Amino acid sequence: MKDIYELLQEIHINLTEFEEIKCSEVEKEKVKGFVKELIKKKED
């Protein structure tokens, strides 16, 4: 199992790549919500 630091590094990389893509704010909010749910599941 990955530690939280590794998980955050992956998320940061994914969000950095995501920022490079021109997309709507709605799509960004959906992804942010999805990432938050993943973090909650990993913490449980």
Short mmCIF file of N, CA and C in Angstrom, two decimals:
data_model
loop_
_atom_site.label_atom_id
_atom_site.label_comp_id
_atom_site.label_asym_id
_atom_site.label_seq_id
_atom_site.Cartn_x
_atom_site.Cartn_y
_atom_site.Cartn_z
N MET A 1 0.85 -1.20 0.00
CA MET A 1 0.00 0.00 0.00
C MET A 1 0.89 1.25 0.00
N LYS A 2 0.49 2.20 -0.79
CA LYS A 2 1.26 3.43 -0.89
C LYS A 2 1.04 4.30 0.34
N ASP A 3 2.08 5.03 0.71
CA ASP A 3 1.87 5.99 1.80
C ASP A 3 1.22 7.25 1.24
N ILE A 4 0.74 8.09 2.14
CA ILE A 4 -0.03 9.27 1.72
C ILE A 4 0.82 10.22 0.89
N TYR A 5 2.13 10.29 1.19
CA TYR A 5 3.00 11.18 0.43
C TYR A 5 3.06 10.76 -1.03
N GLU A 6 3.23 9.45 -1.28
CA GLU A 6 3.26 8.96 -2.66
C GLU A 6 1.95 9.24 -3.36
N LEU A 7 0.85 9.03 -2.64
CA LEU A 7 -0.48 9.27 -3.21
C LEU A 7 -0.63 10.74 -3.60
N LEU A 8 -0.21 11.64 -2.71
CA LEU A 8 -0.32 13.06 -3.00
C LEU A 8 0.58 13.46 -4.17
N GLN A 9 1.75 12.85 -4.26
CA GLN A 9 2.64 13.12 -5.39
C GLN A 9 1.95 12.75 -6.70
N GLU A 10 1.33 11.58 -6.73
CA GLU A 10 0.62 11.14 -7.93
C GLU A 10 -0.52 12.10 -8.27
N ILE A 11 -1.27 12.48 -7.25
CA ILE A 11 -2.39 13.39 -7.47
C ILE A 11 -1.87 14.73 -7.99
N HIS A 12 -0.79 15.22 -7.41
CA HIS A 12 -0.21 16.50 -7.85
C HIS A 12 0.21 16.42 -9.31
N ILE A 13 0.87 15.33 -9.67
CA ILE A 13 1.29 15.14 -11.06
C ILE A 13 0.06 15.11 -11.98
N ASN A 14 -0.96 14.35 -11.56
CA ASN A 14 -2.16 14.24 -12.38
C ASN A 14 -2.85 15.60 -12.52
N LEU A 15 -2.91 16.36 -11.43
CA LEU A 15 -3.54 17.68 -11.51
C LEU A 15 -2.72 18.64 -12.35
N THR A 16 -1.40 18.51 -12.29
CA THR A 16 -0.54 19.36 -13.11
C THR A 16 -0.79 19.08 -14.59
N GLU A 17 -0.87 17.81 -14.94
CA GLU A 17 -1.17 17.44 -16.33
C GLU A 17 -2.56 17.94 -16.70
N PHE A 18 -3.48 17.82 -15.76
CA PHE A 18 -4.87 18.21 -16.00
C PHE A 18 -4.96 19.72 -16.26
N GLU A 19 -4.18 20.51 -15.53
CA GLU A 19 -4.20 21.96 -15.70
C GLU A 19 -3.74 22.37 -17.10
N GLU A 20 -2.89 21.55 -17.70
CA GLU A 20 -2.39 21.87 -19.03
C GLU A 20 -3.48 21.72 -20.10
N ILE A 21 -4.49 20.93 -19.77
CA ILE A 21 -5.59 20.70 -20.71
C ILE A 21 -6.61 21.83 -20.52
N LYS A 22 -6.98 22.45 -21.61
CA LYS A 22 -7.97 23.51 -21.52
C LYS A 22 -9.35 22.87 -21.41
N CYS A 23 -9.95 23.02 -20.24
CA CYS A 23 -11.27 22.43 -20.03
C CYS A 23 -12.11 23.37 -19.17
N SER A 24 -13.35 23.04 -19.08
CA SER A 24 -14.26 23.90 -18.34
C SER A 24 -14.06 23.76 -16.83
N GLU A 25 -14.47 24.76 -16.10
CA GLU A 25 -14.37 24.73 -14.64
C GLU A 25 -15.23 23.61 -14.07
N VAL A 26 -16.33 23.31 -14.71
CA VAL A 26 -17.20 22.23 -14.24
C VAL A 26 -16.44 20.90 -14.27
N GLU A 27 -15.73 20.65 -15.36
CA GLU A 27 -14.95 19.41 -15.46
C GLU A 27 -13.88 19.37 -14.39
N LYS A 28 -13.21 20.50 -14.13
CA LYS A 28 -12.18 20.55 -13.10
C LYS A 28 -12.79 20.23 -11.73
N GLU A 29 -13.95 20.79 -11.44
CA GLU A 29 -14.60 20.54 -10.15
C GLU A 29 -14.96 19.07 -10.00
N LYS A 30 -15.41 18.44 -11.08
CA LYS A 30 -15.74 17.02 -11.03
C LYS A 30 -14.51 16.21 -10.68
N VAL A 31 -13.38 16.53 -11.29
CA VAL A 31 -12.15 15.79 -11.03
C VAL A 31 -11.68 16.03 -9.60
N LYS A 32 -11.75 17.26 -9.14
CA LYS A 32 -11.35 17.57 -7.76
C LYS A 32 -12.21 16.78 -6.77
N GLY A 33 -13.50 16.71 -7.02
CA GLY A 33 -14.39 15.95 -6.16
C GLY A 33 -14.04 14.48 -6.16
N PHE A 34 -13.72 13.96 -7.34
CA PHE A 34 -13.34 12.55 -7.49
C PHE A 34 -12.06 12.27 -6.70
N VAL A 35 -11.08 13.17 -6.80
CA VAL A 35 -9.82 13.00 -6.09
C VAL A 35 -10.06 13.03 -4.58
N LYS A 36 -10.91 13.92 -4.12
CA LYS A 36 -11.22 13.99 -2.68
C LYS A 36 -11.84 12.69 -2.21
N GLU A 37 -12.74 12.11 -3.00
CA GLU A 37 -13.35 10.83 -2.65
C GLU A 37 -12.30 9.73 -2.58
N LEU A 38 -11.35 9.73 -3.51
CA LEU A 38 -10.27 8.74 -3.50
C LEU A 38 -9.45 8.85 -2.23
N ILE A 39 -9.14 10.08 -1.82
CA ILE A 39 -8.36 10.29 -0.60
C ILE A 39 -9.13 9.77 0.61
N LYS A 40 -10.43 10.04 0.68
CA LYS A 40 -11.24 9.55 1.80
C LYS A 40 -11.21 8.03 1.86
N LYS A 41 -11.33 7.38 0.70
CA LYS A 41 -11.32 5.92 0.65
C LYS A 41 -9.96 5.37 1.07
N LYS A 42 -8.87 6.04 0.67
CA LYS A 42 -7.52 5.59 1.03
C LYS A 42 -7.28 5.72 2.53
N GLU A 43 -7.87 6.73 3.16
CA GLU A 43 -7.67 6.96 4.59
C GLU A 43 -8.41 5.94 5.43
N ASP A 44 -9.52 5.42 4.94
CA ASP A 44 -10.33 4.45 5.70
C ASP A 44 -9.64 3.11 5.86
#
